[in-house]
mmCIF file of C-alpha atoms in Angstrom:
data_model
loop_
_atom_site.group_PDB
_atom_site.id
_atom_site.type_symbol
_atom_site.label_atom_id
_atom_site.label_comp_id
_atom_site.label_asym_id
_atom_site.label_seq_id
_atom_site.Cartn_x
_atom_site.Cartn_y
_atom_site.Cartn_z
ATOM 1 C CA MET A 1 30.600 -30.599 -26.949
ATOM 2 C CA VAL A 2 26.614 -29.986 -25.808
ATOM 3 C CA SER A 3 26.212 -28.347 -22.049
ATOM 4 C CA PHE A 4 23.438 -28.933 -19.777
ATOM 5 C CA GLU A 5 23.540 -27.159 -17.376
ATOM 6 C CA MET A 6 20.305 -25.037 -16.579
ATOM 7 C CA ASN A 7 21.442 -21.343 -17.467
ATOM 8 C CA ASP A 8 18.658 -18.360 -17.665
ATOM 9 C CA ILE A 9 17.542 -18.807 -20.548
ATOM 10 C CA LYS A 10 17.060 -22.600 -20.802
ATOM 11 C CA LYS A 11 14.556 -21.818 -17.481
ATOM 12 C CA ILE A 12 12.803 -19.245 -19.474
ATOM 13 C CA GLY A 13 12.451 -22.452 -22.112
ATOM 14 C CA LEU A 14 11.093 -24.498 -19.721
ATOM 15 C CA GLY A 15 8.537 -21.496 -18.479
ATOM 16 C CA LEU A 16 7.863 -20.768 -21.625
ATOM 17 C CA THR A 17 7.174 -24.405 -22.957
ATOM 18 C CA GLY A 18 4.540 -25.397 -19.814
ATOM 19 C CA PHE A 19 3.081 -22.416 -20.245
ATOM 20 C CA GLY A 20 2.766 -23.381 -24.290
ATOM 21 C CA VAL A 21 0.858 -26.548 -22.303
ATOM 22 C CA PHE A 22 -0.882 -25.329 -20.454
ATOM 23 C CA PHE A 23 -2.622 -22.609 -22.619
ATOM 24 C CA SER A 24 -3.099 -25.588 -25.560
ATOM 25 C CA PHE A 25 -5.179 -27.571 -22.494
ATOM 26 C CA LEU A 26 -7.011 -24.285 -21.859
ATOM 27 C CA GLY A 27 -7.695 -23.712 -25.309
ATOM 28 C CA VAL A 28 -9.209 -27.244 -25.366
ATOM 29 C CA ILE A 29 -10.527 -26.810 -22.009
ATOM 30 C CA PHE A 30 -13.063 -23.976 -23.831
ATOM 31 C CA PHE A 31 -14.296 -25.334 -26.578
ATOM 32 C CA PHE A 32 -11.122 -25.353 -29.031
ATOM 33 C CA ASP A 33 -11.171 -21.479 -28.526
ATOM 34 C CA LYS A 34 -8.514 -20.594 -31.185
ATOM 35 C CA GLY A 35 -6.584 -17.769 -29.579
ATOM 36 C CA LEU A 36 -5.312 -20.329 -26.933
ATOM 37 C CA ILE A 37 -4.521 -22.674 -28.705
ATOM 38 C CA ALA A 38 -2.582 -20.506 -31.016
ATOM 39 C CA MET A 39 -1.079 -18.578 -28.266
ATOM 40 C CA GLY A 40 0.027 -21.630 -26.767
ATOM 41 C CA ASN A 41 1.457 -23.343 -30.006
ATOM 42 C CA ILE A 42 3.704 -20.027 -30.127
ATOM 43 C CA LEU A 43 4.529 -20.351 -26.591
ATOM 44 C CA PHE A 44 5.484 -24.277 -26.700
ATOM 45 C CA PHE A 45 7.601 -23.331 -30.197
ATOM 46 C CA SER A 46 9.540 -20.906 -28.735
ATOM 47 C CA GLY A 47 10.293 -22.600 -25.708
ATOM 48 C CA VAL A 48 11.230 -25.574 -27.520
ATOM 49 C CA THR A 49 13.888 -23.536 -29.278
ATOM 50 C CA LEU A 50 14.970 -21.923 -26.437
ATOM 51 C CA THR A 51 15.437 -24.831 -24.118
ATOM 52 C CA ILE A 52 17.792 -27.179 -26.700
ATOM 53 C CA GLY A 53 19.024 -23.436 -28.699
ATOM 54 C CA LEU A 54 18.341 -22.443 -32.361
ATOM 55 C CA LYS A 55 21.034 -24.440 -34.491
ATOM 56 C CA SER A 56 19.205 -28.606 -32.261
ATOM 57 C CA SER A 57 15.924 -27.447 -33.005
ATOM 58 C CA MET A 58 16.444 -27.232 -36.100
ATOM 59 C CA GLN A 59 18.497 -30.533 -36.485
ATOM 60 C CA PHE A 60 15.833 -31.742 -34.635
ATOM 61 C CA PHE A 61 12.810 -30.508 -36.416
ATOM 62 C CA THR A 62 14.408 -31.040 -40.314
ATOM 63 C CA LYS A 63 16.034 -34.207 -39.857
ATOM 64 C CA ARG A 64 14.503 -37.158 -42.552
ATOM 65 C CA ALA A 65 13.147 -38.997 -39.676
ATOM 66 C CA ASN A 66 10.913 -36.338 -38.401
ATOM 67 C CA TYR A 67 9.592 -34.671 -41.724
ATOM 68 C CA LYS A 68 6.317 -36.622 -41.001
ATOM 69 C CA GLY A 69 6.036 -35.117 -36.934
ATOM 70 C CA THR A 70 7.762 -31.611 -38.120
ATOM 71 C CA ILE A 71 4.541 -31.380 -42.082
ATOM 72 C CA SER A 72 2.008 -32.545 -39.534
ATOM 73 C CA PHE A 73 2.494 -30.352 -36.425
ATOM 74 C CA GLY A 74 2.773 -27.384 -38.843
ATOM 75 C CA ALA A 75 -0.101 -28.088 -40.945
ATOM 76 C CA GLY A 76 -2.003 -28.615 -37.613
ATOM 77 C CA PHE A 77 -0.767 -25.004 -36.206
ATOM 78 C CA PHE A 78 -2.082 -23.203 -39.341
ATOM 79 C CA LEU A 79 -5.125 -25.218 -39.896
ATOM 80 C CA VAL A 80 -5.560 -24.041 -35.860
ATOM 81 C CA ILE A 81 -5.025 -19.988 -37.123
ATOM 82 C CA ILE A 82 -7.060 -20.197 -40.006
ATOM 83 C CA GLY A 83 -9.912 -21.183 -37.509
ATOM 84 C CA TRP A 84 -10.184 -25.086 -37.655
ATOM 85 C CA PRO A 85 -9.017 -25.729 -33.993
ATOM 86 C CA ILE A 86 -10.634 -28.991 -33.863
ATOM 87 C CA LEU A 87 -9.147 -30.923 -36.972
ATOM 88 C CA GLY A 88 -5.872 -28.937 -36.209
ATOM 89 C CA ILE A 89 -5.225 -29.589 -32.427
ATOM 90 C CA ILE A 90 -5.698 -33.671 -34.406
ATOM 91 C CA LEU A 91 -3.429 -32.519 -36.526
ATOM 92 C CA GLU A 92 -0.723 -31.537 -33.792
ATOM 93 C CA ALA A 93 -0.963 -34.075 -31.560
ATOM 94 C CA TYR A 94 -0.028 -36.791 -34.320
ATOM 95 C CA GLY A 95 3.051 -34.738 -35.303
ATOM 96 C CA PHE A 96 3.714 -34.373 -31.387
ATOM 97 C CA VAL A 97 3.779 -38.083 -30.713
ATOM 98 C CA VAL A 98 5.882 -38.676 -33.678
ATOM 99 C CA LEU A 99 8.175 -36.054 -33.360
ATOM 100 C CA PHE A 100 8.205 -36.588 -29.350
ATOM 101 C CA SER A 101 8.024 -40.520 -28.910
ATOM 102 C CA GLY A 102 11.750 -41.007 -28.546
ATOM 103 C CA PHE A 103 11.678 -38.455 -25.424
ATOM 104 C CA TRP A 104 9.327 -41.582 -23.766
ATOM 105 C CA PRO A 105 12.204 -43.891 -21.957
ATOM 106 C CA THR A 106 13.971 -40.299 -20.322
ATOM 107 C CA LEU A 107 10.504 -39.395 -19.275
ATOM 108 C CA ALA A 108 10.169 -43.265 -18.095
ATOM 109 C CA VAL A 109 13.411 -42.788 -15.630
ATOM 110 C CA PHE A 110 12.224 -39.517 -14.250
ATOM 111 C CA LEU A 111 8.227 -40.857 -13.453
ATOM 112 C CA GLN A 112 9.888 -43.758 -11.623
ATOM 113 C CA LYS A 113 12.321 -41.687 -10.183
ATOM 114 C CA ILE A 114 9.396 -39.110 -8.286
ATOM 115 C CA PRO A 115 9.357 -40.022 -4.256
ATOM 116 C CA ILE A 116 5.583 -41.226 -4.280
ATOM 117 C CA LEU A 117 4.134 -41.772 -7.814
ATOM 118 C CA GLY A 118 7.277 -43.980 -8.286
ATOM 119 C CA TRP A 119 6.415 -46.443 -6.939
ATOM 120 C CA VAL A 120 3.067 -47.112 -9.237
ATOM 121 C CA PHE A 121 6.075 -47.346 -11.695
ATOM 122 C CA GLN A 122 7.978 -49.440 -10.644
ATOM 123 C CA GLN A 123 5.393 -52.000 -10.351
ATOM 124 C CA PRO A 124 6.408 -55.240 -12.982
ATOM 125 C CA TYR A 125 3.769 -54.597 -15.211
ATOM 126 C CA ILE A 126 4.194 -51.166 -16.148
ATOM 127 C CA ARG A 127 7.872 -51.187 -15.502
ATOM 128 C CA SER A 128 7.496 -53.729 -17.942
ATOM 129 C CA PHE A 129 6.436 -51.589 -20.495
ATOM 130 C CA PHE A 130 8.581 -48.502 -20.123
ATOM 131 C CA ASP A 131 11.865 -51.352 -19.829
ATOM 132 C CA ARG A 132 10.693 -52.493 -23.550
ATOM 133 C CA TYR A 133 11.535 -48.991 -24.790
ATOM 134 C CA ARG A 134 14.655 -48.299 -22.610
ATOM 135 C CA GLY A 135 17.268 -49.214 -25.064
ATOM 136 C CA LYS A 136 16.294 -46.180 -27.552
ATOM 137 C CA ARG A 137 18.150 -43.219 -28.079
ATOM 138 C CA VAL A 138 17.062 -39.694 -27.579
ATOM 139 C CA PRO A 139 16.643 -38.393 -30.962
ATOM 140 C CA VAL A 140 18.155 -34.638 -30.007
#
């Protein structure tokens, strides 16, 4: 049975994931600085691994349906390391969307429950967009 309690390792993993996104964003803002982007990638990947666990991470990234996203994200990371950050970020962004597209329904529910901002996401036009993906299963 999978445990959904928030222990210290998961809190550290969420922090690392947040810092990874922050450093990647800074790397893009500072004209595709490959050092910041590489550090953001390492922090993001290690944060995801700590948050969902090593075994679940391996199953997630090696799942047959996720091969395209995993290879794209890995190739983008490699391109950032060797010094081609713009092409690397493009590949990583594509891999990120392919890998984590199953989480959009969960994100939609979360956004609709935010006290002030949730009102915007509960409007009929936006809600119909979110309801289209609500029945899909999260891939972890």
